Tab-separated table of C-alpha atoms and ligand atoms in Angstrom:
chain	number	residue	atom	x	y	z
A	1	MET	CA	-0.028	-0.165	0.346
A	2	ALA	CA	0.770	3.429	-0.556
A	3	VAL	CA	2.049	5.510	2.150
A	4	VAL	CA	0.335	8.999	2.349
A	5	LYS	CA	3.105	11.661	2.877
A	6	THR	CA	0.582	14.988	2.868
A	7	VAL	CA	-2.503	14.918	5.067
A	8	VAL	CA	-4.981	18.096	5.526
A	9	VAL	CA	-6.506	17.836	8.790
A	10	VAL	CA	-9.843	20.217	8.543
A	11	GLY	CA	-13.108	20.647	10.868
A	12	LEU	CA	-16.520	20.450	9.156
A	13	GLN	CA	-18.478	21.805	11.312
A	14	TRP	CA	-18.279	25.129	12.672
A	15	GLY	CA	-15.158	24.231	14.558
A	16	ASP	CA	-13.923	22.556	17.822
A	17	GLU	CA	-14.234	19.040	16.565
A	18	GLY	CA	-11.796	17.949	17.910
A	19	LYS	CA	-8.590	18.690	15.570
A	20	GLY	CA	-5.934	19.402	18.135
A	21	LYS	CA	-6.642	16.035	19.080
A	22	VAL	CA	-6.351	14.341	15.589
A	23	THR	CA	-3.544	16.234	14.969
A	24	ASP	CA	-1.415	15.577	17.936
A	25	LEU	CA	-2.621	11.917	17.226
A	26	LEU	CA	-1.333	11.713	13.708
A	27	ALA	CA	1.609	14.091	14.801
A	28	SER	CA	3.912	11.110	16.109
A	29	GLU	CA	4.336	9.522	12.357
A	30	ALA	CA	4.801	13.266	10.772
A	31	GLN	CA	8.016	15.252	10.743
A	32	MET	CA	6.507	18.862	9.996
A	33	VAL	CA	3.071	20.187	11.365
A	34	VAL	CA	1.761	23.283	9.653
A	35	ARG	CA	-0.854	25.857	10.387
A	36	TYR	CA	-1.944	27.627	7.557
A	37	GLN	CA	-4.636	29.874	8.332
A	38	GLY	CA	-6.538	31.894	11.274
A	39	GLY	CA	-4.954	32.739	14.271
A	40	ASN	CA	-5.397	32.868	18.312
A	41	ASN	CA	-8.853	32.764	17.688
A	42	ALA	CA	-8.628	28.745	17.495
A	43	GLY	CA	-8.461	26.604	20.983
A	44	HIS	CA	-7.057	23.058	20.218
A	45	THR	CA	-7.219	20.991	23.142
A	46	VAL	CA	-4.420	17.893	23.184
A	47	VAL	CA	-4.536	15.521	26.416
A	48	VAL	CA	-1.890	12.977	27.125
A	49	GLY	CA	-2.215	11.094	30.314
A	50	ASP	CA	-3.727	13.736	32.833
A	51	GLN	CA	-1.899	16.334	31.101
A	52	GLU	CA	-4.254	18.841	29.007
A	53	PHE	CA	-2.853	21.429	26.405
A	54	LYS	CA	-4.389	24.433	25.040
A	55	LEU	CA	-3.018	25.715	22.153
A	56	HIS	CA	-3.906	28.898	19.863
A	57	LEU	CA	-1.047	29.547	17.974
A	58	ILE	CA	1.330	26.918	17.664
A	59	PRO	CA	0.509	23.424	15.994
A	60	SER	CA	-0.802	20.421	17.801
A	61	GLY	CA	2.497	18.813	16.742
A	62	ILE	CA	4.884	20.624	19.747
A	63	LEU	CA	4.240	17.688	21.766
A	64	TYR	CA	6.970	15.651	20.194
A	65	PRO	CA	10.260	16.667	20.021
A	66	GLY	CA	12.049	17.213	17.173
A	67	THR	CA	8.539	17.619	15.008
A	68	LEU	CA	9.188	21.243	13.113
A	69	CYS	CA	6.180	23.382	13.878
A	70	VAL	CA	5.294	25.972	11.367
A	71	LEU	CA	2.669	28.736	11.092
A	72	GLY	CA	2.546	29.480	7.621
A	73	ASN	CA	2.110	32.462	5.391
A	74	GLY	CA	-2.148	32.433	5.459
A	75	VAL	CA	-1.859	32.899	9.497
A	76	VAL	CA	-2.276	35.946	11.210
A	77	ILE	CA	-0.036	36.590	14.280
A	78	ASP	CA	-0.094	37.892	17.569
A	79	PRO	CA	3.354	37.983	18.731
A	80	LYS	CA	2.409	38.819	22.168
A	81	VAL	CA	0.257	35.707	22.297
A	82	LEU	CA	2.558	33.712	20.080
A	83	LEU	CA	5.414	34.221	22.947
A	84	ALA	CA	3.258	33.596	26.225
A	85	GLU	CA	2.259	30.588	24.353
A	86	MET	CA	5.366	29.293	24.148
A	87	GLU	CA	6.850	30.488	27.192
A	88	GLU	CA	3.862	28.464	28.886
A	89	LEU	CA	4.876	25.056	27.058
A	90	ALA	CA	8.649	26.042	27.650
A	91	ALA	CA	7.950	25.691	31.496
A	92	ARG	CA	6.240	22.932	31.564
A	93	GLY	CA	8.919	20.959	29.768
A	94	ILE	CA	7.882	21.058	26.118
A	95	ASP	CA	10.564	21.730	23.481
A	96	VAL	CA	9.790	24.937	21.049
A	97	SER	CA	12.511	24.762	19.159
A	98	GLY	CA	10.786	23.706	16.305
A	99	ILE	CA	9.005	26.477	15.578
A	100	ARG	CA	9.019	28.251	12.185
A	101	ILE	CA	7.239	31.949	11.053
A	102	SER	CA	6.607	32.848	7.342
A	103	ASP	CA	7.796	35.814	6.922
A	104	ARG	CA	4.540	36.461	4.832
A	105	ALA	CA	2.513	35.976	7.914
A	106	HIS	CA	0.332	39.784	8.454
A	107	VAL	CA	0.906	41.035	12.343
A	108	ILE	CA	-1.749	41.205	14.787
A	109	LEU	CA	-1.130	44.365	16.407
A	110	PRO	CA	-2.880	46.410	19.499
A	111	TYR	CA	-5.168	48.605	17.323
A	112	HIS	CA	-6.711	45.215	15.896
A	113	PRO	CA	-8.608	43.191	18.781
A	114	LEU	CA	-9.453	46.623	20.020
A	115	LEU	CA	-11.247	47.257	16.639
A	116	ASP	CA	-12.442	43.588	16.713
A	117	ARG	CA	-13.926	44.476	20.033
A	118	LEU	CA	-15.434	48.144	19.087
A	119	GLU	CA	-16.763	47.277	15.684
A	120	GLU	CA	-19.004	44.236	17.386
A	121	ASP	CA	-20.422	46.667	19.686
A	122	SER	CA	-21.301	48.723	17.087
A	123	ARG	CA	-23.132	46.590	14.425
A	124	PRO	CA	-26.593	48.022	14.582
A	125	ALA	CA	-27.902	44.353	13.193
A	126	GLY	CA	-26.645	42.457	16.122
A	127	LYS	CA	-22.832	41.263	16.775
A	128	ILE	CA	-21.039	38.230	15.072
A	129	GLY	CA	-20.029	36.665	17.958
A	130	THR	CA	-16.482	37.102	17.314
A	131	THR	CA	-13.468	35.420	20.005
A	132	GLY	CA	-12.359	39.504	20.004
A	133	ARG	CA	-8.692	38.569	18.832
A	134	GLY	CA	-8.444	41.040	16.244
A	135	ILE	CA	-8.572	38.113	13.348
A	136	GLY	CA	-11.237	39.855	11.414
A	137	PRO	CA	-9.357	43.563	11.346
A	138	ALA	CA	-6.186	41.797	10.670
A	139	TYR	CA	-7.364	40.257	7.469
A	140	VAL	CA	-9.224	43.269	6.442
A	141	ASP	CA	-5.964	44.982	6.184
A	142	LYS	CA	-4.379	42.171	4.648
A	143	TYR	CA	-6.717	42.419	1.846
A	144	ASN	CA	-6.710	46.184	1.668
A	145	ARG	CA	-3.447	46.199	1.697
A	146	TYR	CA	-2.458	49.810	2.377
A	147	ASP	CA	-2.325	48.954	6.304
A	148	ALA	CA	-1.161	45.650	6.458
A	149	ILE	CA	2.054	45.080	8.457
A	150	ARG	CA	3.686	41.947	7.722
A	151	MET	CA	6.201	39.351	9.921
A	152	VAL	CA	8.876	40.272	7.040
A	153	ASP	CA	8.323	43.873	8.492
A	154	LEU	CA	8.594	43.172	11.972
A	155	VAL	CA	11.661	42.080	12.092
A	156	GLN	CA	13.210	44.747	10.228
A	157	PRO	CA	13.295	47.528	13.134
A	158	GLU	CA	13.701	50.829	10.364
A	159	VAL	CA	10.561	48.847	7.966
A	160	PHE	CA	8.271	48.692	11.407
A	161	LYS	CA	9.082	51.904	12.522
A	162	ASP	CA	8.197	53.747	9.444
A	163	ARG	CA	5.184	51.166	8.570
A	164	LEU	CA	3.815	51.455	12.285
A	165	ALA	CA	4.311	55.719	12.034
A	166	MET	CA	1.828	55.629	9.087
A	167	VAL	CA	-0.642	53.010	10.088
A	168	LEU	CA	-0.892	53.931	13.456
A	169	GLU	CA	-1.683	57.399	12.635
A	170	ARG	CA	-4.504	56.358	10.433
A	171	LYS	CA	-6.094	53.738	12.874
A	172	ASN	CA	-5.911	56.843	15.775
A	173	ARG	CA	-8.174	58.632	13.321
A	174	LEU	CA	-10.619	56.022	12.910
A	175	LEU	CA	-10.713	55.689	16.257
A	176	ARG	CA	-10.933	59.059	18.033
A	177	GLU	CA	-13.290	60.165	14.951
A	178	PHE	CA	-15.459	57.060	14.867
A	179	TYR	CA	-15.263	55.354	17.773
A	180	HIS	CA	-14.625	57.987	20.276
A	181	HIS	CA	-11.513	56.281	21.772
A	182	SER	CA	-8.578	58.159	23.111
A	183	GLY	CA	-6.311	56.029	20.512
A	184	LEU	CA	-2.811	54.648	21.028
A	185	ASP	CA	0.288	55.369	21.755
A	186	PHE	CA	2.925	55.052	19.080
A	187	GLN	CA	6.145	54.466	21.509
A	188	ALA	CA	4.496	52.458	23.554
A	189	ILE	CA	3.547	49.741	20.890
A	190	PHE	CA	6.956	50.360	19.178
A	191	ASP	CA	9.208	49.409	21.482
A	192	GLU	CA	7.386	46.692	23.071
A	193	TYR	CA	6.879	44.965	19.247
A	194	SER	CA	10.308	45.645	18.354
A	195	ALA	CA	11.519	42.941	21.409
A	196	TYR	CA	8.669	40.656	20.805
A	197	ALA	CA	10.502	41.412	17.012
A	198	GLN	CA	13.531	40.493	18.459
A	199	ARG	CA	12.956	37.392	20.401
A	200	LEU	CA	11.061	35.745	16.927
A	201	ARG	CA	13.499	37.059	14.511
A	202	ASP	CA	15.605	33.843	14.050
A	203	ARG	CA	12.417	31.741	13.035
A	204	VAL	CA	11.094	34.460	10.475
A	205	VAL	CA	11.662	32.333	7.203
A	206	ASP	CA	10.775	31.599	4.093
A	207	THR	CA	8.330	28.673	5.048
A	208	ALA	CA	6.901	28.057	1.685
A	209	SER	CA	10.895	26.616	0.867
A	210	LEU	CA	10.576	24.964	3.389
A	211	VAL	CA	7.260	23.380	3.521
A	212	ASN	CA	7.910	22.324	-0.049
A	213	ALA	CA	11.653	20.837	0.407
A	214	ALA	CA	9.887	18.287	3.446
A	215	ILE	CA	7.454	16.866	1.083
A	216	ASP	CA	9.963	16.703	-1.735
A	217	ARG	CA	12.254	14.748	0.767
A	218	GLN	CA	9.368	12.524	1.111
A	219	GLU	CA	8.789	13.472	4.719
A	220	ARG	CA	5.115	13.297	6.330
A	221	VAL	CA	4.155	16.587	6.326
A	222	LEU	CA	0.324	17.507	8.303
A	223	PHE	CA	-1.622	20.519	7.752
A	224	GLU	CA	-3.979	21.843	11.256
A	225	GLY	CA	-7.265	23.534	10.022
A	226	ALA	CA	-8.191	25.906	12.172
A	227	GLN	CA	-12.271	26.697	12.610
A	228	GLY	CA	-14.321	24.898	10.504
A	229	SER	CA	-15.698	24.467	6.744
A	230	LEU	CA	-19.005	26.696	8.009
A	231	LEU	CA	-16.730	29.081	9.679
A	232	ASP	CA	-15.165	29.552	5.875
A	233	VAL	CA	-15.802	32.919	4.861
A	234	ASP	CA	-16.434	31.755	1.181
A	235	HIS	CA	-18.345	28.748	2.132
A	236	GLY	CA	-19.335	29.254	5.342
A	237	THR	CA	-22.671	30.653	6.904
A	238	PHE	CA	-22.110	34.045	5.907
A	239	PRO	CA	-21.755	36.702	7.317
A	240	PHE	CA	-21.585	34.408	11.036
A	241	VAL	CA	-17.751	33.226	10.024
A	242	SER	CA	-14.674	33.959	10.161
A	243	SER	CA	-12.540	36.018	7.875
A	244	SER	CA	-10.159	33.364	6.464
A	245	ASN	CA	-10.333	29.668	4.535
A	246	PRO	CA	-10.135	27.180	7.137
A	247	GLY	CA	-11.419	24.248	4.349
A	248	ALA	CA	-8.938	22.169	2.400
A	249	ALA	CA	-8.482	24.870	-0.192
A	250	GLY	CA	-7.171	27.351	2.147
A	251	VAL	CA	-3.360	24.947	2.507
A	252	CYS	CA	-2.507	25.825	-0.806
A	253	ALA	CA	-2.775	29.816	-0.295
A	254	GLY	CA	-1.677	29.943	3.277
A	255	THR	CA	1.678	27.713	2.850
A	256	GLY	CA	2.513	28.045	-0.911
A	257	VAL	CA	2.097	24.343	-1.810
A	258	GLY	CA	0.507	23.696	-4.820
A	259	PRO	CA	-2.689	21.488	-5.157
A	260	THR	CA	-1.147	18.084	-6.780
A	261	LYS	CA	0.906	17.984	-3.548
A	262	ILE	CA	-2.146	17.379	-0.826
A	263	ARG	CA	-2.764	13.684	-0.973
A	264	LYS	CA	-5.227	13.180	1.470
A	265	VAL	CA	-7.887	15.185	3.932
A	266	LEU	CA	-9.207	14.350	6.640
A	267	GLY	CA	-12.557	15.843	7.453
A	268	VAL	CA	-13.235	16.129	11.335
A	269	ILE	CA	-16.596	15.665	12.613
A	270	LYS	CA	-18.189	15.598	15.983
A	271	ALA	CA	-20.802	12.845	16.537
A	272	TYR	CA	-23.249	15.490	16.755
A	273	SER	CA	-23.013	19.488	16.262
A	274	THR	CA	-21.675	22.626	18.428
A	275	ARG	CA	-20.870	26.509	17.709
A	276	VAL	CA	-20.401	28.733	19.525
A	277	GLY	CA	-20.711	32.480	18.867
A	278	GLU	CA	-23.854	33.822	16.794
A	279	GLY	CA	-25.680	32.461	13.761
A	280	PRO	CA	-27.529	29.944	11.768
A	281	PHE	CA	-27.686	26.259	13.539
A	282	PRO	CA	-30.382	24.524	12.232
A	283	THR	CA	-30.408	21.233	14.503
A	284	GLU	CA	-29.685	23.270	17.742
A	285	LEU	CA	-31.390	21.807	20.644
A	286	PRO	CA	-33.372	23.932	22.970
A	287	GLU	CA	-31.359	25.499	25.764
A	288	GLN	CA	-33.401	22.690	28.733
A	289	GLU	CA	-32.308	20.133	26.460
A	290	VAL	CA	-28.852	21.035	25.905
A	291	SER	CA	-27.058	20.273	29.073
A	292	LEU	CA	-27.223	16.337	27.766
A	293	LEU	CA	-24.164	17.385	25.242
A	294	ARG	CA	-22.631	20.118	26.766
A	295	ASP	CA	-22.072	18.882	30.563
A	296	GLY	CA	-20.830	15.354	31.454
A	297	ARG	CA	-18.307	13.617	29.119
A	298	GLY	CA	-19.269	16.708	26.489
A	299	ARG	CA	-17.098	19.274	28.299
A	300	GLU	CA	-18.449	21.919	25.331
A	301	TYR	CA	-16.899	25.222	26.963
A	302	GLY	CA	-14.972	27.257	24.229
A	303	VAL	CA	-11.211	26.543	25.184
A	304	THR	CA	-10.255	30.536	23.729
A	305	THR	CA	-13.457	32.525	25.034
A	306	GLY	CA	-15.072	30.007	27.738
A	307	ARG	CA	-18.106	30.609	26.190
A	308	PRO	CA	-20.760	27.887	26.668
A	309	ARG	CA	-21.005	26.138	23.167
A	310	ARG	CA	-24.355	25.375	21.303
A	311	CYS	CA	-25.429	21.916	21.309
A	312	GLY	CA	-27.414	20.263	18.740
A	313	TRP	CA	-28.005	17.346	16.620
A	314	PHE	CA	-25.831	15.873	14.006
A	315	ASP	CA	-26.730	17.337	10.619
A	316	ALA	CA	-25.627	15.247	7.421
A	317	VAL	CA	-26.892	18.170	5.264
A	318	ILE	CA	-24.012	19.754	6.817
A	319	SER	CA	-21.492	16.490	6.533
A	320	ARG	CA	-22.037	16.169	2.904
A	321	TYR	CA	-21.640	20.039	1.692
A	322	SER	CA	-18.194	19.843	3.657
A	323	VAL	CA	-17.287	16.525	2.324
A	324	MET	CA	-17.412	17.915	-1.273
A	325	ILE	CA	-16.126	21.705	-1.149
A	326	ASN	CA	-13.033	19.792	0.765
A	327	GLY	CA	-12.788	16.686	-1.231
A	328	VAL	CA	-12.917	14.936	1.937
A	329	ASN	CA	-11.035	11.699	1.558
A	330	SER	CA	-11.555	9.907	5.317
A	331	LEU	CA	-13.041	10.928	7.988
A	332	ALA	CA	-12.530	11.425	12.173
A	333	VAL	CA	-16.109	11.235	13.854
A	334	MET	CA	-14.941	12.457	17.291
A	335	LYS	CA	-17.112	12.689	20.776
A	336	LEU	CA	-19.033	9.417	20.036
A	337	ASP	CA	-18.706	8.465	24.007
A	338	VAL	CA	-20.848	11.855	24.937
A	339	LEU	CA	-23.514	10.034	23.028
A	340	ASP	CA	-23.121	6.888	25.149
A	341	HIS	CA	-26.327	7.488	27.548
A	342	PHE	CA	-28.984	8.507	24.776
A	343	THR	CA	-31.623	5.622	24.579
A	344	THR	CA	-32.474	7.280	21.090
A	345	ILE	CA	-30.188	9.583	18.768
A	346	ARG	CA	-31.331	11.963	15.867
A	347	ILE	CA	-29.643	12.363	12.362
A	348	CYS	CA	-30.508	15.070	10.290
A	349	THR	CA	-31.032	13.304	6.815
A	350	ALA	CA	-32.340	16.459	4.918
A	351	TYR	CA	-34.370	19.777	5.904
A	352	ARG	CA	-38.135	21.011	4.748
A	353	TYR	CA	-38.523	24.187	3.335
A	354	ARG	CA	-41.866	25.351	2.305
A	355	GLY	CA	-42.778	21.531	2.666
A	356	GLU	CA	-39.959	20.813	0.036
A	357	LEU	CA	-37.377	18.563	1.087
A	358	VAL	CA	-33.405	20.531	0.694
A	359	LYS	CA	-30.623	18.360	0.701
A	360	THR	CA	-27.797	20.971	0.121
A	361	PHE	CA	-26.888	23.668	2.067
A	362	PRO	CA	-28.331	26.488	1.208
A	363	SER	CA	-26.630	30.370	1.181
A	364	SER	CA	-29.277	32.367	2.301
A	365	LEU	CA	-29.338	33.061	6.059
A	366	LYS	CA	-33.351	33.647	5.616
A	367	MET	CA	-34.089	30.285	3.757
A	368	LEU	CA	-31.553	28.586	6.599
A	369	ALA	CA	-33.912	30.418	9.425
A	370	GLU	CA	-37.118	29.083	7.702
A	371	CYS	CA	-35.494	25.077	7.162
A	372	GLU	CA	-36.833	22.779	9.249
A	373	PRO	CA	-34.231	19.724	10.414
A	374	VAL	CA	-35.997	16.542	8.618
A	375	TYR	CA	-35.087	13.752	11.455
A	376	GLU	CA	-34.299	10.069	11.201
A	377	GLU	CA	-33.754	8.359	14.882
A	378	LEU	CA	-31.611	5.663	15.487
A	379	PRO	CA	-31.817	3.148	18.716
A	380	GLY	CA	-28.692	4.195	21.330
A	381	TRP	CA	-26.579	2.107	22.774
A	382	ARG	CA	-26.486	3.021	26.650
A	383	ARG	CA	-22.729	1.249	27.345
A	384	ASP	CA	-19.412	2.996	27.951
A	385	THR	CA	-17.254	3.149	24.766
A	386	SER	CA	-14.552	4.806	26.115
A	387	SER	CA	-12.284	2.205	26.731
A	388	ILE	CA	-13.369	0.274	23.365
A	389	LYS	CA	-9.846	0.353	21.202
A	390	HIS	CA	-11.062	-1.926	18.648
A	391	TYR	CA	-13.939	-1.112	15.835
A	392	GLU	CA	-15.519	-4.194	15.719
A	393	ASP	CA	-15.882	-4.148	19.980
A	394	LEU	CA	-17.959	-1.043	19.531
A	395	PRO	CA	-22.185	-2.053	19.942
A	396	LYS	CA	-23.975	-2.503	17.135
A	397	GLU	CA	-26.099	-0.089	17.517
A	398	ALA	CA	-22.623	2.952	17.618
A	399	ARG	CA	-21.631	0.987	14.790
A	400	ALA	CA	-24.712	1.542	12.858
A	401	TYR	CA	-24.685	5.014	13.683
A	402	LEU	CA	-20.777	5.450	12.606
A	403	ASP	CA	-22.516	3.838	9.080
A	404	ARG	CA	-25.264	5.869	8.806
A	405	ILE	CA	-23.258	8.613	9.332
A	406	SER	CA	-20.124	7.849	6.875
A	407	GLU	CA	-23.151	6.578	4.502
A	408	LEU	CA	-25.099	10.002	4.181
A	409	SER	CA	-21.648	12.177	4.399
A	410	GLY	CA	-19.771	10.340	1.556
A	411	ALA	CA	-16.557	9.333	2.875
A	412	PRO	CA	-15.357	6.262	4.867
A	413	VAL	CA	-14.840	6.878	8.306
A	414	ASP	CA	-11.355	6.003	9.544
A	415	LEU	CA	-10.646	7.481	13.392
A	416	VAL	CA	-13.352	7.161	15.519
A	417	SER	CA	-12.932	9.074	18.892
A	418	VAL	CA	-14.104	7.863	22.407
A	419	GLY	CA	-12.187	10.265	24.887
A	420	TRP	CA	-10.833	13.647	25.029
A	421	ARG	CA	-7.231	11.590	25.944
A	422	ARG	CA	-4.489	10.727	22.936
A	423	ASP	CA	-4.849	6.760	23.671
A	424	GLU	CA	-8.895	6.518	23.767
A	425	THR	CA	-9.319	6.292	19.796
A	426	ILE	CA	-9.949	3.661	17.926
A	427	VAL	CA	-7.989	3.671	14.338
A	428	ARG	CA	-9.789	1.342	11.916
A	429	ARG	CA	-7.442	2.260	9.331
A	430	ASN	CA	-3.830	4.346	9.633
A	431	VAL	CA	-4.850	7.556	7.769
A	432	TRP	CA	-0.775	7.869	6.569
A	433	GLU	CA	-1.469	4.635	4.357
B	501	LIG	P1	-10.673	21.640	18.193
B	501	LIG	O1	-10.745	23.111	17.930
B	501	LIG	O2	-11.088	20.993	17.043
B	501	LIG	O3	-8.998	21.204	18.382
B	501	LIG	O4	-11.623	21.420	19.095
B	501	LIG	P2	-11.569	21.897	20.629
B	501	LIG	O5	-10.291	21.263	21.768
B	501	LIG	O6	-11.755	23.014	20.858
B	501	LIG	O7	-12.746	21.057	21.208
B	501	LIG	C1	-12.673	19.368	21.412
B	501	LIG	C2	-12.810	18.975	23.077
B	501	LIG	O8	-12.898	17.517	22.685
B	501	LIG	C3	-11.869	19.136	23.960
B	501	LIG	O9	-12.222	19.484	25.120
B	501	LIG	C4	-11.338	17.910	23.776
B	501	LIG	O10	-10.784	17.835	24.852
B	501	LIG	C5	-12.761	17.146	23.796
B	501	LIG	N1	-12.338	16.236	23.187
B	501	LIG	C6	-11.545	15.614	21.725
B	501	LIG	N2	-12.144	14.443	21.389
B	501	LIG	C7	-13.187	13.833	21.981
B	501	LIG	C8	-14.168	12.621	22.691
B	501	LIG	O11	-13.722	11.913	21.560
B	501	LIG	N3	-14.768	12.504	23.766
B	501	LIG	C9	-14.585	13.474	24.604
B	501	LIG	N4	-15.761	13.320	25.300
B	501	LIG	N5	-13.808	14.688	24.475
B	501	LIG	C10	-13.514	15.239	23.078
B	502	LIG	P1	-10.803	26.628	16.180
B	502	LIG	O1	-9.805	25.959	15.706
B	502	LIG	C1	-15.247	27.540	17.289
B	502	LIG	C2	-16.109	32.009	15.658
B	502	LIG	C3	-16.029	32.691	16.670
B	502	LIG	C4	-17.292	33.282	16.108
B	502	LIG	C5	-16.786	33.260	14.298
B	502	LIG	C6	-15.998	34.652	14.345
B	502	LIG	O2	-11.091	25.959	18.029
B	502	LIG	O3	-11.601	25.284	16.115
B	502	LIG	P2	-13.156	35.444	14.527
B	502	LIG	O4	-12.953	35.831	16.614
B	502	LIG	O5	-12.702	33.899	14.097
B	502	LIG	O6	-13.395	36.955	13.752
B	502	LIG	O7	-15.047	34.840	15.061
B	502	LIG	O8	-16.337	32.304	14.374
B	502	LIG	N1	-14.770	30.714	15.588
B	502	LIG	C7	-14.651	29.424	16.117
B	502	LIG	N2	-15.650	28.696	16.745
B	502	LIG	N3	-13.969	27.280	16.927
B	502	LIG	C8	-12.827	28.049	16.404
B	502	LIG	O9	-11.568	27.622	16.262
B	502	LIG	C9	-13.439	29.587	15.701
B	502	LIG	N4	-12.953	30.174	15.371
B	502	LIG	C10	-13.411	31.228	15.176
B	502	LIG	O10	-17.322	32.495	17.577
B	502	LIG	O11	-18.698	32.858	16.182
B	503	LIG	MG1	-11.529	24.735	18.935
C-alpha cells in the first residue's frame, strides 16, 4: 500500500470538532505540522495522560520533540500571544525549538483586537460573536493592503518604525473620529513589539520553501486546520463566519504548497453538532435540553473564550456539503462517547423548506432560518464506549450510527474518538496509508 505523505486535518462543522486531538495523534508519525490560516481565535485541546494542553497559535504537533511546527503565510500572528504560549509550553518542559514562522504572515497589532471589540459593539443588526482577538481586522488590513504589517516588516526595525507610524496615524484617526476612543501610543507599541520581534527574528523564514523541501524529501507533512468549514468566509454561514478559508483549499494559499501535492483530506466531525458565537444552526437543541451534550463528558465550553457552546444533533446536510467542498476522503468521527447514555439518537438527513425537501446547504440565511430539520431516529447503545480500542468491539448500534454517518456524508470513517485522551481513539485505517 502506498504511503501518504501529506494529510490535511480539516474541521467539517463550526470549529471545535477535535482537530487538536487528531493532529496530535497523527503528528506522532509526521516530521512537520503546519497551520495555514486563522490565528489565536483557535483553541485546540490535546490531552496526554492527565496533562491537558490548550493551543491557540502553535501547531498541535509541538508535543513531539524534533517535529517542525510551522505557522504558514495564511496565519495572522499576534506576537505577544505566540511568545506567551511558547513560554507556557517551555515552562511545562515542552521543546519549542521547532517553531518556524512565515515571513509573509500578517501581524496582529494592538489596534486589531481593539477594533474587533469596538466594531462588534457598534453593529446595528447584532453581533457576529467574534472571539475578540483581532482576526477580522487583521485580515481586512491584509486584503486592503495599504495598512498591513507582515512578519518580514516587523523584524526589520527601520521598516517596522516607518510602517507603524503611518498605519497608527490612520488607525488613531479612525479610533478617535468614529469610535470616540483616545487612540494608541506609537512609542509604547513600537518598543513592546520591537522587543517581540527581536525574540522571534531567528524563526521568521520563507516557510513555503521549507514545507515544499520537506515534501520533496518525502517527509510526512500534516496541515492542521483551525475553525471549521461552516466558518469559511466563502463557504460558511456568511456573515457569521471567520475572515479566512479554514477549508482544505486554504492550505495552498496559506502555505505556498500546490494542490497536486495534497494527498489526503481528513475531515474531523463531531458525532453531534456545536457552535460558539452567533449565526444559524438548524439542528440546535433548546437551552433546556442542551446540557445532555454540553455537560458531563461533552464539556462543551469554548477553549479560547470560555463561552458555553450551543449544541444539537448531527446534521448530514452539513457533513455532505463539507465533504464536497473540501474533497474529504477520510473521516474522523469525534466524541462518540458523549452519546453513550442516549436511548435514541437523531440524525438530520435533509431540511424541509416550505413543504419541499432540501438536501444541499442553502446560501440564504433567510431560507436557512425557515428550514426545519428532517430527522431519522437510531437506537442508542447505552454502554460506555470510552475504553474500546477496536471498531468491532463497539456496540452494534454504535457501528450502525457510524455507518449511517459515513453513508450520508459520502466518505469512510477511518478514525473514531471515544474520549479526550490521545489513546482513547479507535484507528480503523491508518490515515498515513
Ligand atoms: P478543536 O478546536 O477542533 O481542536 O477542538 P477543541 O479542543 O476546541 O474542542 C474539542 C473538545 O473535545 C476538547 O475539550 C477535547 O479535549 C474534547 N475531545 C476531543 N475528542 C473527544 C472525544 O472523543 N470524547 C470526548 N468526550 N471529548 C473529546
Ligand atoms: P477552533 O480552531 C469555534 C467563531 C467565533 C465567531 C466567528 C468569528 O478552535 O475550531 P473570529 O474571532 O474568528 O472573527 O470569530 O468564528 N470561531 C470559532 N468557533 N472554534 C474556533 O476555532 C473558532 N474560531 C472562530 O466564535 O462565531
Ligand atoms: Mg477549538
